[in-house]
Short mmCIF file of C-alpha atoms and ligand atoms in Angstrom, two decimals:
data_model
loop_
_atom_site.label_atom_id
_atom_site.label_comp_id
_atom_site.label_asym_id
_atom_site.label_seq_id
_atom_site.Cartn_x
_atom_site.Cartn_y
_atom_site.Cartn_z
CA MET P 1 -18.96 -22.06 -3.61
CA ILE P 2 -21.88 -19.90 -4.44
CA MET P 3 -21.76 -15.74 -2.72
CA TYR P 4 -24.76 -16.87 -0.26
CA ASN P 5 -23.19 -19.64 1.39
CA ILE P 6 -20.41 -17.77 1.81
CA LEU P 7 -22.17 -14.58 3.39
CA SER P 8 -24.42 -16.90 5.28
CA ASN P 9 -21.30 -17.16 8.06
CA PHE P 10 -21.77 -13.30 8.62
CA LYS P 11 -23.73 -11.65 10.77
CA ILE P 12 -24.81 -9.35 7.93
CA ASP P 13 -28.12 -6.67 7.63
CA GLY P 14 -31.06 -7.89 4.98
CA SER P 15 -30.59 -10.20 2.77
CA ILE P 16 -28.04 -10.53 -0.75
CA ILE P 17 -30.05 -8.31 -4.18
CA GLN P 18 -26.49 -8.14 -5.37
CA ALA P 19 -23.10 -8.99 -5.58
CA ASP P 20 -20.30 -7.41 -8.22
CA ASP P 21 -16.40 -7.08 -8.28
CA TYR P 22 -14.99 -4.51 -6.95
CA GLY P 23 -12.03 -1.73 -6.67
CA ASN P 24 -8.70 -2.67 -8.29
CA GLY P 25 -6.38 -4.24 -5.71
CA HIS P 26 -3.78 -6.43 -7.12
CA ILE P 27 -4.15 -9.02 -4.03
CA ASN P 28 -7.33 -9.95 -3.02
CA LYS P 29 -10.49 -10.41 -4.45
CA THR P 30 -12.74 -7.65 -3.83
CA TYR P 31 -17.05 -7.69 -3.85
CA LEU P 32 -19.35 -5.69 -2.88
CA VAL P 33 -22.57 -6.85 -1.81
CA THR P 34 -25.93 -4.85 -1.44
CA THR P 35 -28.55 -6.71 1.39
CA THR P 36 -32.07 -6.01 1.29
CA SER P 37 -31.90 -3.46 4.36
CA ASN P 38 -29.76 -0.93 2.43
CA LYS P 39 -26.77 -1.97 3.31
CA LYS P 40 -23.88 -3.01 1.72
CA TYR P 41 -20.69 -4.92 2.23
CA ILE P 42 -16.82 -5.51 1.77
CA LEU P 43 -16.33 -8.94 1.18
CA GLN P 44 -13.12 -9.75 0.33
CA GLN P 45 -10.68 -13.06 -0.14
CA ILE P 46 -7.89 -13.45 1.62
CA ASN P 47 -4.92 -14.25 -1.30
CA THR P 48 -3.42 -17.00 0.38
CA THR P 49 -0.55 -17.44 -2.37
CA VAL P 50 0.55 -13.65 -1.05
CA PHE P 51 -0.66 -14.53 2.82
CA LYS P 52 0.60 -17.91 4.44
CA LYS P 53 -1.59 -17.06 7.52
CA PRO P 54 -4.14 -15.42 7.38
CA LYS P 55 -5.27 -16.21 10.89
CA ASP P 56 -2.37 -13.84 12.05
CA VAL P 57 -3.47 -10.33 9.19
CA MET P 58 -6.41 -10.88 11.14
CA GLU P 59 -5.58 -10.62 14.19
CA ASN P 60 -3.73 -7.27 13.45
CA ILE P 61 -6.45 -5.82 11.18
CA GLU P 62 -8.61 -6.55 14.63
CA MET P 63 -6.34 -5.04 17.07
CA VAL P 64 -5.54 -2.06 14.92
CA THR P 65 -8.54 -1.04 14.35
CA ALA P 66 -10.01 -1.47 17.71
CA HIS P 67 -6.42 1.07 18.61
CA ILE P 68 -7.30 3.69 16.05
CA ARG P 69 -11.05 4.01 16.89
CA GLU P 70 -10.20 4.69 20.76
CA ASN P 71 -7.25 6.50 20.01
CA GLN P 72 -10.70 8.51 17.69
CA LYS P 73 -13.05 8.03 20.41
CA ASN P 74 -13.50 11.76 19.83
CA ASN P 75 -13.90 12.05 16.86
CA PRO P 76 -17.83 12.23 15.64
CA ASP P 77 -17.00 10.36 12.13
CA VAL P 78 -14.84 7.72 14.57
CA SER P 79 -17.05 5.13 12.98
CA ARG P 80 -15.35 6.04 9.04
CA SER P 81 -11.76 6.01 11.17
CA ALA P 82 -11.33 2.54 10.61
CA LEU P 83 -12.46 -0.91 9.33
CA GLU P 84 -15.48 -2.30 10.75
CA ILE P 85 -15.09 -6.20 10.23
CA VAL P 86 -18.18 -7.89 10.22
CA ASN P 87 -17.67 -10.68 12.66
CA THR P 88 -19.27 -14.24 11.45
CA HIS P 89 -22.02 -15.90 13.70
CA ASP P 90 -19.47 -17.50 15.84
CA GLU P 91 -18.05 -14.15 16.33
CA LYS P 92 -14.43 -14.90 14.21
CA THR P 93 -13.49 -12.46 11.98
CA TYR P 94 -13.11 -14.71 9.00
CA VAL P 95 -14.13 -17.80 7.98
CA LYS P 96 -12.56 -20.83 6.13
CA ILE P 97 -14.51 -22.72 3.31
CA LYS P 98 -13.08 -25.69 1.64
CA ASP P 99 -9.71 -24.02 1.13
CA SER P 100 -9.80 -20.41 0.76
CA TYR P 101 -10.99 -17.62 3.73
CA TRP P 102 -13.55 -15.29 3.04
CA ARG P 103 -13.58 -11.26 5.53
CA CYS P 104 -16.24 -9.22 5.17
CA TYR P 105 -15.99 -5.50 6.35
CA LYS P 106 -18.78 -2.72 6.66
CA PHE P 107 -18.44 -0.47 3.72
CA ILE P 108 -17.13 2.82 4.39
CA GLU P 109 -20.03 5.55 2.99
CA GLY P 110 -19.94 8.63 1.53
CA ALA P 111 -16.15 8.02 0.45
CA LYS P 112 -14.23 6.53 -2.21
CA THR P 113 -10.57 5.72 -3.33
CA TYR P 114 -8.92 7.82 -6.16
CA GLU P 115 -6.86 5.76 -9.05
CA LYS P 116 -5.17 9.04 -9.88
CA ILE P 117 -5.20 12.33 -7.99
CA THR P 118 -7.83 14.58 -10.18
CA ASN P 119 -7.56 17.41 -7.77
CA PRO P 120 -3.81 18.65 -6.17
CA PHE P 121 -4.96 19.59 -2.89
CA LEU P 122 -6.93 15.69 -3.15
CA PHE P 123 -2.89 15.16 -3.03
CA TYR P 124 -2.60 17.13 0.24
CA GLU P 125 -4.87 15.00 2.33
CA VAL P 126 -3.18 12.12 1.27
CA GLY P 127 -0.13 13.12 3.11
CA LYS P 128 -1.86 14.11 6.20
CA ALA P 129 -3.86 10.76 6.07
CA VAL P 130 -0.10 8.29 6.48
CA GLY P 131 0.64 11.39 8.85
CA LYS P 132 -1.80 10.38 11.10
CA PHE P 133 -2.26 7.16 10.56
CA GLN P 134 1.84 7.31 11.72
CA LYS P 135 0.64 9.64 15.16
CA GLN P 136 -2.77 7.39 15.73
CA LEU P 137 -0.25 4.33 16.46
CA GLN P 138 2.60 5.59 17.68
CA ASP P 139 1.83 3.73 21.11
CA PHE P 140 0.78 0.91 20.18
CA PRO P 141 2.52 -1.70 21.27
CA ILE P 142 4.68 -3.11 18.50
CA ASP P 143 5.61 -6.48 19.72
CA LYS P 144 2.48 -7.74 19.47
CA LEU P 145 1.29 -7.27 15.30
CA ASN P 146 2.62 -10.71 13.92
CA ILE P 147 4.64 -11.45 10.06
CA THR P 148 2.14 -11.40 7.73
CA ILE P 149 4.52 -10.88 5.10
CA PRO P 150 8.76 -11.51 6.39
CA ASN P 151 11.21 -9.09 4.80
CA PHE P 152 8.17 -7.71 3.01
CA HIS P 153 10.64 -4.50 2.01
CA ASN P 154 13.26 -5.57 3.08
CA THR P 155 15.14 -3.83 0.03
CA PRO P 156 18.40 -5.93 -0.65
CA ALA P 157 15.89 -9.46 -0.05
CA ARG P 158 14.30 -8.12 -2.64
CA PHE P 159 17.32 -7.98 -5.18
CA ASN P 160 18.84 -11.34 -3.76
CA ARG P 161 15.07 -12.42 -4.78
CA PHE P 162 15.07 -10.71 -7.91
CA LEU P 163 19.07 -12.41 -8.31
CA THR P 164 18.09 -15.90 -8.33
CA VAL P 165 14.17 -15.79 -10.08
CA ALA P 166 16.29 -13.51 -13.43
CA THR P 167 18.97 -16.53 -12.99
CA GLU P 168 17.30 -19.24 -13.48
CA ASP P 169 14.61 -17.14 -15.71
CA VAL P 170 12.45 -20.37 -15.29
CA MET P 171 10.02 -18.26 -18.05
CA ASP P 172 12.16 -17.76 -20.32
CA ARG P 173 11.54 -14.86 -19.63
CA GLY P 174 15.13 -12.95 -19.21
CA LEU P 175 16.66 -11.94 -22.78
CA ASP P 176 14.41 -8.66 -23.71
CA ILE P 177 15.52 -7.15 -19.72
CA PHE P 178 18.73 -6.50 -19.86
CA ASN P 179 18.60 -2.87 -19.36
CA GLU P 180 16.33 -3.12 -16.69
CA ILE P 181 18.43 -5.99 -15.13
CA LYS P 182 21.79 -3.54 -15.83
CA PHE P 183 19.05 -0.33 -13.98
CA ILE P 184 19.16 -2.16 -10.49
CA CYS P 185 22.29 -3.69 -10.98
CA ASP P 186 23.81 0.16 -10.92
CA ARG P 187 21.45 0.86 -7.50
CA GLN P 188 22.12 -2.02 -5.62
CA GLU P 189 24.17 -0.16 -2.66
CA GLU P 190 21.78 3.04 -2.05
CA MET P 191 18.79 -0.21 -1.63
CA LYS P 192 20.16 -0.53 1.31
CA ILE P 193 20.13 2.64 3.09
CA ILE P 194 16.65 2.26 4.51
CA GLU P 195 17.60 -1.67 5.90
CA ASN P 196 20.86 -0.64 7.59
CA GLY P 197 19.50 2.33 9.30
CA MET P 198 17.37 0.15 11.11
CA ALA P 199 19.79 -2.38 11.45
CA ASN P 200 22.04 0.61 13.24
CA GLN P 201 19.21 1.90 14.93
CA SER P 202 19.43 5.38 13.43
CA ILE P 203 16.21 5.22 11.89
CA PRO P 204 13.76 3.79 14.64
CA ILE P 205 10.82 0.67 13.97
CA ARG P 206 7.43 2.16 14.41
CA VAL P 207 4.70 0.55 13.52
CA THR P 208 4.03 0.80 9.86
CA HIS P 209 1.29 0.41 7.31
CA ASN P 210 3.31 -0.94 4.08
CA ASP P 211 0.91 -0.43 1.35
CA THR P 212 -0.17 3.27 1.47
CA LYS P 213 -1.09 3.46 -2.32
CA LEU P 214 -3.36 5.78 -3.37
CA ASN P 215 -6.75 2.80 -3.81
CA ASN P 216 -5.86 2.21 -0.25
CA VAL P 217 -6.68 5.86 0.82
CA MET P 218 -11.10 6.94 1.92
CA ILE P 219 -11.73 10.38 1.23
CA ASP P 220 -14.83 12.07 1.66
CA GLU P 221 -16.66 12.48 -1.53
CA SER P 222 -18.12 16.07 -0.09
CA THR P 223 -15.71 17.54 1.79
CA ASN P 224 -12.62 15.50 0.09
CA GLN P 225 -10.05 14.81 3.05
CA ALA P 226 -9.20 11.74 3.73
CA ILE P 227 -11.35 10.03 6.44
CA CYS P 228 -8.89 6.20 7.14
CA ILE P 229 -6.13 4.53 5.41
CA ILE P 230 -7.23 0.29 4.40
CA ASP P 231 -6.18 -2.63 3.33
CA LEU P 232 -4.33 -3.21 6.51
CA ASP P 233 -3.15 -6.71 5.71
CA THR P 234 0.11 -5.88 5.62
CA VAL P 235 0.84 -3.17 9.02
CA MET P 236 3.77 -5.04 10.73
CA PRO P 237 7.40 -2.85 12.06
CA GLY P 238 9.28 -0.97 9.41
CA SER P 239 10.13 1.82 8.60
CA VAL P 240 8.07 5.86 8.56
CA LEU P 241 9.95 5.89 5.48
CA TYR P 242 8.13 3.37 3.93
CA ASP P 243 5.16 4.53 4.23
CA PHE P 244 5.87 8.40 2.52
CA GLY P 245 7.86 6.44 -0.52
CA ASP P 246 5.28 3.89 -0.99
CA ALA P 247 2.77 7.15 -1.03
CA ILE P 248 4.70 9.04 -3.53
CA ARG P 249 5.19 5.97 -6.00
CA ILE P 250 1.93 6.32 -7.32
CA GLY P 251 0.37 9.72 -6.50
CA ALA P 252 2.53 11.58 -6.96
CA SER P 253 2.95 10.32 -10.50
CA THR P 254 1.39 12.05 -14.14
CA ALA P 255 0.64 8.16 -15.19
CA ALA P 256 -0.89 5.77 -13.77
CA GLU P 257 1.41 2.19 -12.97
CA ASP P 258 0.79 0.48 -15.90
CA GLU P 259 1.07 3.29 -18.21
CA LYS P 260 2.40 2.02 -21.02
CA ASP P 261 4.10 5.45 -22.93
CA LEU P 262 6.44 5.98 -20.80
CA GLU P 263 7.42 10.12 -22.01
CA LYS P 264 3.61 10.17 -19.96
CA VAL P 265 5.37 9.48 -17.09
CA HIS P 266 6.85 12.00 -14.73
CA LEU P 267 7.62 12.94 -10.99
CA ASP P 268 5.30 15.67 -10.46
CA LEU P 269 6.61 18.37 -8.33
CA THR P 270 3.64 19.82 -6.83
CA LEU P 271 2.10 16.45 -6.46
CA PHE P 272 5.44 15.47 -4.06
CA GLU P 273 5.72 19.06 -1.98
CA LEU P 274 1.63 19.02 -1.47
CA PHE P 275 1.60 15.40 -0.27
CA THR P 276 5.08 16.33 1.47
CA LYS P 277 3.32 19.05 3.28
CA GLY P 278 0.70 17.54 4.99
CA PHE P 279 2.51 14.52 6.48
CA LEU P 280 4.61 17.01 7.63
CA GLU P 281 2.24 19.39 8.97
CA VAL P 282 0.95 16.25 11.02
CA VAL P 283 4.38 14.62 12.25
CA ARG P 284 6.90 16.54 11.54
CA ASN P 285 7.93 16.34 15.18
CA ASP P 286 8.06 13.10 16.01
CA LEU P 287 10.13 11.66 12.83
CA LYS P 288 13.96 11.56 13.68
CA GLU P 289 16.38 14.01 11.67
CA GLU P 290 17.62 10.91 9.68
CA GLU P 291 14.21 10.34 8.95
CA LEU P 292 12.77 13.24 7.56
CA ASN P 293 16.66 13.47 6.03
CA ASN P 294 15.24 10.63 3.52
CA LEU P 295 12.72 10.97 2.78
CA VAL P 296 13.19 11.73 -0.48
CA LEU P 297 15.01 8.78 -0.59
CA SER P 298 13.03 6.74 0.74
CA ALA P 299 10.79 7.86 -2.46
CA LYS P 300 13.31 6.80 -5.36
CA ILE P 301 14.22 3.27 -2.77
CA ILE P 302 10.68 2.19 -2.87
CA THR P 303 9.39 3.06 -6.10
CA LEU P 304 12.77 0.97 -7.19
CA GLU P 305 11.78 -1.83 -5.30
CA CYS P 306 8.70 -1.95 -6.27
CA GLY P 307 10.26 -2.37 -10.07
CA MET P 308 12.15 -5.19 -8.52
CA ARG P 309 8.69 -6.89 -7.33
CA PHE P 310 7.10 -6.59 -10.34
CA LEU P 311 9.89 -7.91 -12.29
CA THR P 312 10.57 -10.69 -10.66
CA ASP P 313 6.44 -11.34 -10.61
CA TYR P 314 7.01 -11.15 -14.79
CA LEU P 315 9.78 -13.83 -14.83
CA GLU P 316 8.49 -15.95 -12.56
CA GLY P 317 5.53 -16.21 -14.61
CA ASP P 318 2.70 -13.46 -12.95
CA VAL P 319 2.24 -15.55 -9.71
CA TYR P 320 1.90 -12.90 -8.01
CA PHE P 321 -0.02 -9.71 -8.72
CA ARG P 322 -3.08 -9.73 -10.47
CA THR P 323 -2.66 -9.57 -13.90
CA SER P 324 -4.60 -8.71 -17.27
CA TYR P 325 -2.45 -8.86 -19.85
CA PRO P 326 0.89 -10.82 -20.63
CA ASP P 327 3.31 -8.52 -20.24
CA HIS P 328 1.61 -7.23 -17.60
CA ASN P 329 3.87 -6.69 -14.93
CA LEU P 330 6.74 -5.75 -17.03
CA ILE P 331 4.78 -2.92 -18.46
CA ARG P 332 4.60 -2.13 -14.85
CA ALA P 333 7.65 -2.62 -13.34
CA ARG P 334 9.28 -0.06 -16.71
CA THR P 335 7.03 2.50 -15.34
CA GLN P 336 9.01 2.69 -11.84
CA PHE P 337 11.70 3.23 -13.19
CA LYS P 338 10.80 5.83 -15.57
CA LEU P 339 10.16 6.80 -12.10
CA VAL P 340 13.10 6.41 -10.39
CA GLN P 341 14.96 8.12 -13.13
CA GLU P 342 12.62 11.28 -12.88
CA ILE P 343 13.14 11.41 -9.44
CA GLU P 344 16.77 11.26 -9.72
CA GLU P 345 17.07 14.35 -12.20
CA ASN P 346 14.83 15.71 -9.83
CA TRP P 347 17.19 15.43 -6.80
CA GLU P 348 17.67 19.03 -5.59
CA GLN P 349 14.07 20.40 -5.98
CA MET P 350 12.98 17.88 -4.46
CA ASN P 351 14.91 17.98 -1.73
CA GLN P 352 15.19 21.65 -1.51
CA ILE P 353 11.52 21.68 -0.92
CA VAL P 354 11.44 19.14 1.97
CA ASN P 355 13.79 21.92 3.33
CA ARG P 356 11.20 24.13 2.38
CA ILE P 357 8.79 22.95 4.08
CA LEU P 358 10.77 21.65 7.06
CA LYS P 359 11.86 25.74 7.28
CA THR P 360 8.03 27.27 7.82
CA LEU P 361 7.35 24.43 10.60
P1 LIG X 401 -6.40 -5.46 -2.04
O1 LIG X 401 -5.58 -6.48 -1.12
O2 LIG X 401 -6.20 -6.50 -3.05
O3 LIG X 401 -5.55 -3.80 -2.59
P2 LIG X 401 -8.32 -3.49 -0.89
O4 LIG X 401 -8.41 -3.79 0.57
O5 LIG X 401 -7.38 -2.25 -1.08
O6 LIG X 401 -8.15 -4.65 -2.26
O7 LIG X 401 -9.45 -3.77 -1.83
C1 LIG X 401 -10.25 -2.68 -2.42
C2 LIG X 401 -10.57 -1.73 -2.98
O8 LIG X 401 -11.68 -2.07 -2.70
C3 LIG X 401 -10.21 -0.55 -2.23
O9 LIG X 401 -9.21 0.30 -2.81
C4 LIG X 401 -11.46 0.54 -2.39
O10 LIG X 401 -11.26 0.76 -3.23
C5 LIG X 401 -12.53 -0.57 -1.99
N1 LIG X 401 -12.76 -0.94 -0.29
C6 LIG X 401 -11.83 -2.22 -0.32
N2 LIG X 401 -12.50 -1.93 1.29
C7 LIG X 401 -13.86 -0.44 0.92
C8 LIG X 401 -14.49 -0.66 2.75
N3 LIG X 401 -14.35 -1.25 3.72
N4 LIG X 401 -14.61 0.75 2.12
C9 LIG X 401 -15.19 0.90 1.43
N5 LIG X 401 -14.90 0.54 0.19
C10 LIG X 401 -13.74 -0.12 0.16
C1 LIG X 402 -0.27 -4.85 -3.84
O1 LIG X 402 -2.77 -4.80 -3.01
P1 LIG X 402 -2.58 -3.67 -2.58
O2 LIG X 402 -2.57 -3.58 -4.63
O3 LIG X 402 -3.47 -2.09 -2.00
C2 LIG X 402 0.81 -4.56 -3.32
C3 LIG X 402 1.96 -4.02 -2.41
C4 LIG X 402 2.25 -3.03 -3.66
C5 LIG X 402 1.15 -2.65 -5.19
C6 LIG X 402 2.04 -2.52 -6.55
C7 LIG X 402 0.81 -7.49 0.25
O4 LIG X 402 -0.46 -3.40 -2.96
O5 LIG X 402 2.82 -4.01 -1.71
O6 LIG X 402 3.36 -2.22 -3.78
O7 LIG X 402 0.19 -3.85 -5.55
N1 LIG X 402 0.49 -5.85 -1.46
C8 LIG X 402 0.90 -6.45 -1.34
O8 LIG X 402 0.54 -1.42 -6.85
O9 LIG X 402 2.03 -7.12 -1.91
MG1 LIG X 403 -6.00 -2.40 -1.26
#
């Protein structure tokens, strides 16, 4: 299969002059395509090990982006307020070629994603963007959403799966991770809090992004303002706490997700404060008490969950997340557990920060 055959299905301007691997996503295969009309496109192969029903994924993205654009119709920058799907010649949102599924987006010009925060102000902007995403979808008919990955952020379910995989230990990698297994098991009660809150309706079920990591937020290159959140594959009903917690997990860390030297991995309280301020400035009045009370906890639970997911994948033989070397998932899991420890050590201060911000709003 060559790039020409795939791209010839889509309504793109000009003919392709260059196609390069692009971005650092762990799931899909992404290419940046440039054409003779000086247009750029993002071409993606949807990972069908992860997303079993690409049609459902694309239906959600079509509905959600249309809703955001309608919500933003008075924004002069409306064209960059959401991903824009490039349809196929027969007006489909994706194409199936042999067993692979492809989609194409317009490239969002004049903006970029960050792997790590370089200027603290950016994270305040990211906080606002995560808040705005929530607000823009508040009146979205939630029942229309397809569940693209069942139980995606059901942390207790993730824990049970982890236990099963650790017990089976098909790759025979379990011996060296006793400390990590104990770390997880010691926290099994707390990890139920968001799920229990949703079950007893003290935590509302909302339309959530579910993957608010830093490199899914597009930031304008000249103004440094966050323009939109991309990677909409996991938009599903969930808790806003997932989106808050997951954004903190990477954005407020002093190190990369796969930093090998754990001495470098800390939770930066200034970054935590900036994000929280931006986020709450937008959604403070929309959130319920139970949500506001659990913001710090959400960062801990989602970081623990992510560590568990990396470790599960390590034990299963790296079948889910893209890896670059044999222990990559183990290294990623360890940075997550270090961050969880940091959140525990800074628990009081983090809660004071949230309360201080709430008093000013
Ligand atoms: P994955 O699901 O693998 O994480 P993403 O959809 O997040 O894939 O895309 C990977 C990267 O490609 C993003 O982090 C971003 O830098 C870039 N990207 C994706 N879509 C666009 C777009 N429409 N315009 C510009 N850059 C994009
Ligand atoms: C994956 O696709 P990407 O790289 O934005 C994963 C997230 C994890 C993240 C960890 C569909 O996100 O859930 O939190 O890696 N996405 C999916 O970095 O599983
Ligand atoms: Mg991504």
